[in-house]
């Protein structure tokens, strides 16, 4: 198996976990706040097929940045209006940070102990899978903060600053394909800095708590 194909295959579990965590968290938060739309649409599920957007899935495999199937909500069902909408949006992206942070602890423990009891090849595969789970969840968090239609950043922009949204939102819709292409071409160079910063911070925190370092 070629190194390129191996790297693409080994990130698939990480992508599935990241996408399911995000979709389920948004659906669960909306349901908790009174909107049963995600429940009726089958989004209160841990089945990856209920959350994956095929194009977003392929994009994250090929470029490192992608998106999930949007969780539809009914704003009129929320008791606190846009404040509850913000909670739903934040739940979807913050859960990726939580998964990344928890996985970092498992990663450090695995790297420290697995090599002692398992063959190197198996220990290394497990290490790379855990590494990717943490890294891709951070990637998805950062990417989803961008103010592009279909991403959490776009929803946050609309809900936090409606005046500016209605001023610039139409332009974002109009040029969303151009913006997306620019991110695909340049995003790995621009967005990698916050991703690496967060990853390194999580590694340091987990390392300090466990007394283990990458």
PDB file of C-alpha atoms in Angstrom:
ATOM      1  CA  UNK A   1       0.000   0.000   0.000  1.00  0.00           C
ATOM      2  CA  UNK A   2       1.396   3.408  -0.960  1.00  0.00           C
ATOM      3  CA  UNK A   3       2.174   5.947   1.744  1.00  0.00           C
ATOM      4  CA  UNK A   4      -0.340   8.414   0.232  1.00  0.00           C
ATOM      5  CA  UNK A   5      -3.182   5.877   0.252  1.00  0.00           C
ATOM      6  CA  UNK A   6      -2.289   4.765   3.779  1.00  0.00           C
ATOM      7  CA  UNK A   7      -2.463   8.348   5.059  1.00  0.00           C
ATOM      8  CA  UNK A   8      -5.878   8.853   3.463  1.00  0.00           C
ATOM      9  CA  UNK A   9      -7.291   5.620   4.871  1.00  0.00           C
ATOM     10  CA  UNK A  10      -5.991   6.148   8.386  1.00  0.00           C
ATOM     11  CA  UNK A  11      -7.732   9.521   8.738  1.00  0.00           C
ATOM     12  CA  UNK A  12     -11.185   8.139   7.901  1.00  0.00           C
ATOM     13  CA  UNK A  13     -12.009   7.071  11.515  1.00  0.00           C
ATOM     14  CA  UNK A  14     -10.968  10.540  12.702  1.00  0.00           C
ATOM     15  CA  UNK A  15     -13.223  12.231  10.149  1.00  0.00           C
ATOM     16  CA  UNK A  16     -16.190  10.051  11.057  1.00  0.00           C
ATOM     17  CA  UNK A  17     -15.759  10.769  14.777  1.00  0.00           C
ATOM     18  CA  UNK A  18     -15.399  14.519  14.161  1.00  0.00           C
ATOM     19  CA  UNK A  19     -18.443  14.731  11.889  1.00  0.00           C
ATOM     20  CA  UNK A  20     -20.678  12.600  14.104  1.00  0.00           C
ATOM     21  CA  UNK A  21     -19.649  14.517  17.239  1.00  0.00           C
ATOM     22  CA  UNK A  22     -20.432  17.858  15.619  1.00  0.00           C
ATOM     23  CA  UNK A  23     -23.764  16.848  14.106  1.00  0.00           C
ATOM     24  CA  UNK A  24     -24.969  15.053  17.213  1.00  0.00           C
ATOM     25  CA  UNK A  25     -23.947  17.911  19.526  1.00  0.00           C
ATOM     26  CA  UNK A  26     -25.884  20.465  17.478  1.00  0.00           C
ATOM     27  CA  UNK A  27     -28.935  18.205  17.294  1.00  0.00           C
ATOM     28  CA  UNK A  28     -28.809  17.411  21.013  1.00  0.00           C
ATOM     29  CA  UNK A  29     -28.490  21.074  21.996  1.00  0.00           C
ATOM     30  CA  UNK A  30     -31.374  22.099  19.726  1.00  0.00           C
ATOM     31  CA  UNK A  31     -33.518  19.297  21.155  1.00  0.00           C
ATOM     32  CA  UNK A  32     -32.637  20.341  24.700  1.00  0.00           C
ATOM     33  CA  UNK A  33     -33.611  23.942  23.950  1.00  0.00           C
ATOM     34  CA  UNK A  34     -37.033  22.940  22.648  1.00  0.00           C
ATOM     35  CA  UNK A  35     -36.560  22.455  18.896  1.00  0.00           C
ATOM     36  CA  UNK A  36     -37.508  18.900  17.917  1.00  0.00           C
ATOM     37  CA  UNK A  37     -36.673  19.363  14.220  1.00  0.00           C
ATOM     38  CA  UNK A  38     -33.323  17.505  14.420  1.00  0.00           C
ATOM     39  CA  UNK A  39     -35.024  14.677  16.326  1.00  0.00           C
ATOM     40  CA  UNK A  40     -37.717  14.316  13.653  1.00  0.00           C
ATOM     41  CA  UNK A  41     -35.027  14.338  10.940  1.00  0.00           C
ATOM     42  CA  UNK A  42     -33.091  11.542  12.628  1.00  0.00           C
ATOM     43  CA  UNK A  43     -30.096  13.652  13.639  1.00  0.00           C
ATOM     44  CA  UNK A  44     -30.104  12.507  17.281  1.00  0.00           C
ATOM     45  CA  UNK A  45     -28.033   9.594  16.096  1.00  0.00           C
ATOM     46  CA  UNK A  46     -24.437   8.356  16.275  1.00  0.00           C
ATOM     47  CA  UNK A  47     -24.740   6.776  12.833  1.00  0.00           C
ATOM     48  CA  UNK A  48     -22.174   8.506  10.557  1.00  0.00           C
ATOM     49  CA  UNK A  49     -24.530   8.236   7.575  1.00  0.00           C
ATOM     50  CA  UNK A  50     -26.945  10.585   9.326  1.00  0.00           C
ATOM     51  CA  UNK A  51     -24.340  13.340   9.573  1.00  0.00           C
ATOM     52  CA  UNK A  52     -21.974  13.068   6.604  1.00  0.00           C
ATOM     53  CA  UNK A  53     -22.150  15.443   3.664  1.00  0.00           C
ATOM     54  CA  UNK A  54     -20.445  13.523   0.854  1.00  0.00           C
ATOM     55  CA  UNK A  55     -18.681  16.554  -0.625  1.00  0.00           C
ATOM     56  CA  UNK A  56     -17.545  17.776   2.791  1.00  0.00           C
ATOM     57  CA  UNK A  57     -16.319  14.261   3.612  1.00  0.00           C
ATOM     58  CA  UNK A  58     -14.281  14.031   0.408  1.00  0.00           C
ATOM     59  CA  UNK A  59     -12.930  17.554   0.856  1.00  0.00           C
ATOM     60  CA  UNK A  60     -11.546  16.871   4.301  1.00  0.00           C
ATOM     61  CA  UNK A  61      -9.903  13.669   3.077  1.00  0.00           C
ATOM     62  CA  UNK A  62      -8.301  15.427   0.115  1.00  0.00           C
ATOM     63  CA  UNK A  63      -7.549  18.894   1.535  1.00  0.00           C
ATOM     64  CA  UNK A  64      -7.780  18.619   5.325  1.00  0.00           C
ATOM     65  CA  UNK A  65     -10.819  20.927   5.554  1.00  0.00           C
ATOM     66  CA  UNK A  66     -14.441  19.888   5.158  1.00  0.00           C
ATOM     67  CA  UNK A  67     -17.927  20.099   6.606  1.00  0.00           C
ATOM     68  CA  UNK A  68     -20.832  18.017   7.848  1.00  0.00           C
ATOM     69  CA  UNK A  69     -24.449  17.838   6.785  1.00  0.00           C
ATOM     70  CA  UNK A  70     -26.186  20.946   8.201  1.00  0.00           C
ATOM     71  CA  UNK A  71     -28.432  20.400  11.210  1.00  0.00           C
ATOM     72  CA  UNK A  72     -31.717  22.136  10.376  1.00  0.00           C
ATOM     73  CA  UNK A  73     -33.418  24.023  13.191  1.00  0.00           C
ATOM     74  CA  UNK A  74     -36.626  25.964  13.666  1.00  0.00           C
ATOM     75  CA  UNK A  75     -35.721  29.312  15.319  1.00  0.00           C
ATOM     76  CA  UNK A  76     -39.333  29.911  16.366  1.00  0.00           C
ATOM     77  CA  UNK A  77     -39.145  26.838  18.608  1.00  0.00           C
ATOM     78  CA  UNK A  78     -36.428  28.377  20.768  1.00  0.00           C
ATOM     79  CA  UNK A  79     -37.527  30.197  23.912  1.00  0.00           C
ATOM     80  CA  UNK A  80     -34.640  32.678  23.836  1.00  0.00           C
ATOM     81  CA  UNK A  81     -34.478  33.247  20.094  1.00  0.00           C
ATOM     82  CA  UNK A  82     -31.058  34.019  18.631  1.00  0.00           C
ATOM     83  CA  UNK A  83     -29.352  33.296  21.974  1.00  0.00           C
ATOM     84  CA  UNK A  84     -30.452  29.675  21.744  1.00  0.00           C
ATOM     85  CA  UNK A  85     -29.400  29.580  18.086  1.00  0.00           C
ATOM     86  CA  UNK A  86     -25.923  30.677  19.137  1.00  0.00           C
ATOM     87  CA  UNK A  87     -25.832  27.888  21.727  1.00  0.00           C
ATOM     88  CA  UNK A  88     -26.673  25.323  19.051  1.00  0.00           C
ATOM     89  CA  UNK A  89     -24.005  26.672  16.732  1.00  0.00           C
ATOM     90  CA  UNK A  90     -21.371  26.764  19.457  1.00  0.00           C
ATOM     91  CA  UNK A  91     -22.240  23.244  20.604  1.00  0.00           C
ATOM     92  CA  UNK A  92     -21.384  21.901  17.161  1.00  0.00           C
ATOM     93  CA  UNK A  93     -17.913  23.408  17.012  1.00  0.00           C
ATOM     94  CA  UNK A  94     -16.927  23.313  20.676  1.00  0.00           C
ATOM     95  CA  UNK A  95     -17.560  19.572  20.824  1.00  0.00           C
ATOM     96  CA  UNK A  96     -14.765  19.173  18.265  1.00  0.00           C
ATOM     97  CA  UNK A  97     -12.389  20.937  20.644  1.00  0.00           C
ATOM     98  CA  UNK A  98     -13.577  18.718  23.491  1.00  0.00           C
ATOM     99  CA  UNK A  99     -13.014  15.542  21.452  1.00  0.00           C
ATOM    100  CA  UNK A 100      -9.554  16.796  20.427  1.00  0.00           C
ATOM    101  CA  UNK A 101      -8.626  17.598  24.026  1.00  0.00           C
ATOM    102  CA  UNK A 102      -9.811  14.252  25.449  1.00  0.00           C
ATOM    103  CA  UNK A 103      -8.109  12.361  22.618  1.00  0.00           C
ATOM    104  CA  UNK A 104      -4.821  14.108  23.406  1.00  0.00           C
ATOM    105  CA  UNK A 105      -4.759  12.407  26.817  1.00  0.00           C
ATOM    106  CA  UNK A 106      -5.452   9.021  25.218  1.00  0.00           C
ATOM    107  CA  UNK A 107      -2.789   9.724  22.602  1.00  0.00           C
ATOM    108  CA  UNK A 108      -0.104  10.429  25.205  1.00  0.00           C
ATOM    109  CA  UNK A 109      -1.043   7.370  27.249  1.00  0.00           C
ATOM    110  CA  UNK A 110      -1.120   5.174  24.153  1.00  0.00           C
ATOM    111  CA  UNK A 111       2.235   6.431  22.938  1.00  0.00           C
ATOM    112  CA  UNK A 112       3.816   5.842  26.324  1.00  0.00           C
ATOM    113  CA  UNK A 113       2.466   2.359  27.061  1.00  0.00           C
ATOM    114  CA  UNK A 114       1.405   0.619  23.834  1.00  0.00           C
ATOM    115  CA  UNK A 115       4.932   0.228  22.504  1.00  0.00           C
ATOM    116  CA  UNK A 116       5.774  -1.863  25.576  1.00  0.00           C
ATOM    117  CA  UNK A 117       3.086  -4.487  25.047  1.00  0.00           C
ATOM    118  CA  UNK A 118       2.189  -4.382  21.331  1.00  0.00           C
ATOM    119  CA  UNK A 119       4.132  -4.946  18.110  1.00  0.00           C
ATOM    120  CA  UNK A 120       5.522  -1.663  16.786  1.00  0.00           C
ATOM    121  CA  UNK A 121       3.338  -1.681  13.653  1.00  0.00           C
ATOM    122  CA  UNK A 122       0.102  -2.006  15.643  1.00  0.00           C
ATOM    123  CA  UNK A 123       1.203   0.534  18.251  1.00  0.00           C
ATOM    124  CA  UNK A 124       2.137   2.989  15.493  1.00  0.00           C
ATOM    125  CA  UNK A 125      -1.176   2.604  13.659  1.00  0.00           C
ATOM    126  CA  UNK A 126      -3.073   3.294  16.878  1.00  0.00           C
ATOM    127  CA  UNK A 127      -0.863   6.294  17.594  1.00  0.00           C
ATOM    128  CA  UNK A 128      -1.421   7.778  14.129  1.00  0.00           C
ATOM    129  CA  UNK A 129      -5.181   7.230  14.363  1.00  0.00           C
ATOM    130  CA  UNK A 130      -5.355   9.023  17.724  1.00  0.00           C
ATOM    131  CA  UNK A 131      -3.085  11.796  16.450  1.00  0.00           C
ATOM    132  CA  UNK A 132      -5.427  12.329  13.507  1.00  0.00           C
ATOM    133  CA  UNK A 133      -8.551  12.284  15.675  1.00  0.00           C
ATOM    134  CA  UNK A 134      -7.188  15.164  17.736  1.00  0.00           C
ATOM    135  CA  UNK A 135      -5.750  17.077  14.781  1.00  0.00           C
ATOM    136  CA  UNK A 136      -8.778  16.743  12.489  1.00  0.00           C
ATOM    137  CA  UNK A 137     -11.207  17.785  15.212  1.00  0.00           C
ATOM    138  CA  UNK A 138      -9.135  20.939  15.682  1.00  0.00           C
ATOM    139  CA  UNK A 139      -9.022  21.424  11.907  1.00  0.00           C
ATOM    140  CA  UNK A 140     -12.801  21.165  11.740  1.00  0.00           C
ATOM    141  CA  UNK A 141     -13.210  23.626  14.618  1.00  0.00           C
ATOM    142  CA  UNK A 142     -10.999  26.244  12.947  1.00  0.00           C
ATOM    143  CA  UNK A 143     -12.468  25.719   9.483  1.00  0.00           C
ATOM    144  CA  UNK A 144     -16.041  25.987  10.731  1.00  0.00           C
ATOM    145  CA  UNK A 145     -15.330  29.405  12.242  1.00  0.00           C
ATOM    146  CA  UNK A 146     -14.949  30.849   8.736  1.00  0.00           C
ATOM    147  CA  UNK A 147     -17.910  33.056   7.687  1.00  0.00           C
ATOM    148  CA  UNK A 148     -18.908  30.942   4.696  1.00  0.00           C
ATOM    149  CA  UNK A 149     -22.519  29.845   4.000  1.00  0.00           C
ATOM    150  CA  UNK A 150     -23.060  26.405   5.460  1.00  0.00           C
ATOM    151  CA  UNK A 151     -20.405  26.779   8.160  1.00  0.00           C
ATOM    152  CA  UNK A 152     -20.831  27.679  11.828  1.00  0.00           C
ATOM    153  CA  UNK A 153     -18.894  30.922  11.381  1.00  0.00           C
ATOM    154  CA  UNK A 154     -21.521  32.158   8.950  1.00  0.00           C
ATOM    155  CA  UNK A 155     -24.306  31.432  11.442  1.00  0.00           C
ATOM    156  CA  UNK A 156     -22.382  33.127  14.242  1.00  0.00           C
ATOM    157  CA  UNK A 157     -21.790  36.152  12.047  1.00  0.00           C
ATOM    158  CA  UNK A 158     -25.525  36.425  11.351  1.00  0.00           C
ATOM    159  CA  UNK A 159     -26.550  35.918  14.970  1.00  0.00           C
ATOM    160  CA  UNK A 160     -23.907  38.056  16.695  1.00  0.00           C
ATOM    161  CA  UNK A 161     -23.762  40.960  14.238  1.00  0.00           C
ATOM    162  CA  UNK A 162     -26.999  41.062  12.205  1.00  0.00           C
ATOM    163  CA  UNK A 163     -26.389  44.592  10.904  1.00  0.00           C
ATOM    164  CA  UNK A 164     -23.027  43.698   9.404  1.00  0.00           C
ATOM    165  CA  UNK A 165     -24.391  40.379   8.228  1.00  0.00           C
ATOM    166  CA  UNK A 166     -27.131  41.986   6.171  1.00  0.00           C
ATOM    167  CA  UNK A 167     -24.545  44.391   4.799  1.00  0.00           C
ATOM    168  CA  UNK A 168     -22.015  41.760   3.744  1.00  0.00           C
ATOM    169  CA  UNK A 169     -23.939  38.485   3.839  1.00  0.00           C
ATOM    170  CA  UNK A 170     -25.115  38.725   0.222  1.00  0.00           C
ATOM    171  CA  UNK A 171     -21.504  39.141  -0.912  1.00  0.00           C
ATOM    172  CA  UNK A 172     -20.493  36.062   1.015  1.00  0.00           C
ATOM    173  CA  UNK A 173     -23.274  34.123  -0.690  1.00  0.00           C
ATOM    174  CA  UNK A 174     -22.289  35.513  -4.088  1.00  0.00           C
ATOM    175  CA  UNK A 175     -18.598  34.673  -3.762  1.00  0.00           C
ATOM    176  CA  UNK A 176     -18.803  31.577  -1.585  1.00  0.00           C
ATOM    177  CA  UNK A 177     -17.412  29.304  -4.321  1.00  0.00           C
ATOM    178  CA  UNK A 178     -14.479  31.633  -4.926  1.00  0.00           C
ATOM    179  CA  UNK A 179     -13.815  31.894  -1.189  1.00  0.00           C
ATOM    180  CA  UNK A 180     -14.016  28.120  -0.794  1.00  0.00           C
ATOM    181  CA  UNK A 181     -11.593  27.548  -3.673  1.00  0.00           C
ATOM    182  CA  UNK A 182      -9.193  30.077  -2.169  1.00  0.00           C
ATOM    183  CA  UNK A 183      -9.349  28.250   1.149  1.00  0.00           C
ATOM    184  CA  UNK A 184      -8.732  24.894  -0.537  1.00  0.00           C
ATOM    185  CA  UNK A 185      -5.703  26.333  -2.345  1.00  0.00           C
ATOM    186  CA  UNK A 186      -4.304  28.498   0.459  1.00  0.00           C
ATOM    187  CA  UNK A 187      -6.048  27.263   3.577  1.00  0.00           C
ATOM    188  CA  UNK A 188      -3.420  24.663   4.435  1.00  0.00           C
ATOM    189  CA  UNK A 189      -0.875  27.482   4.684  1.00  0.00           C
ATOM    190  CA  UNK A 190      -3.065  30.023   6.490  1.00  0.00           C
ATOM    191  CA  UNK A 191      -5.251  27.939   8.779  1.00  0.00           C
ATOM    192  CA  UNK A 192      -2.443  25.619   9.857  1.00  0.00           C
ATOM    193  CA  UNK A 193      -1.122  28.242  12.297  1.00  0.00           C
ATOM    194  CA  UNK A 194      -4.149  28.321  14.624  1.00  0.00           C
ATOM    195  CA  UNK A 195      -4.504  24.537  14.225  1.00  0.00           C
ATOM    196  CA  UNK A 196      -0.893  23.879  15.237  1.00  0.00           C
ATOM    197  CA  UNK A 197      -1.167  26.393  18.080  1.00  0.00           C
ATOM    198  CA  UNK A 198      -4.250  24.694  19.556  1.00  0.00           C
ATOM    199  CA  UNK A 199      -2.789  21.201  19.046  1.00  0.00           C
ATOM    200  CA  UNK A 200       0.454  22.189  20.775  1.00  0.00           C
ATOM    201  CA  UNK A 201      -1.448  23.826  23.642  1.00  0.00           C
ATOM    202  CA  UNK A 202      -3.557  20.704  24.201  1.00  0.00           C
ATOM    203  CA  UNK A 203      -0.429  18.528  24.083  1.00  0.00           C
ATOM    204  CA  UNK A 204       1.289  20.699  26.714  1.00  0.00           C
ATOM    205  CA  UNK A 205      -1.742  20.712  29.011  1.00  0.00           C
ATOM    206  CA  UNK A 206      -2.237  16.943  28.720  1.00  0.00           C
ATOM    207  CA  UNK A 207       1.490  16.389  29.129  1.00  0.00           C
ATOM    208  CA  UNK A 208       1.639  18.478  32.296  1.00  0.00           C
ATOM    209  CA  UNK A 209      -1.327  16.663  33.818  1.00  0.00           C
ATOM    210  CA  UNK A 210      -0.078  13.175  32.896  1.00  0.00           C
ATOM    211  CA  UNK A 211       3.629  13.852  33.168  1.00  0.00           C
ATOM    212  CA  UNK A 212       4.028  12.561  29.606  1.00  0.00           C
ATOM    213  CA  UNK A 213       5.175  14.571  26.595  1.00  0.00           C
ATOM    214  CA  UNK A 214       5.095  13.980  22.823  1.00  0.00           C
TER     215      UNK A 214
END
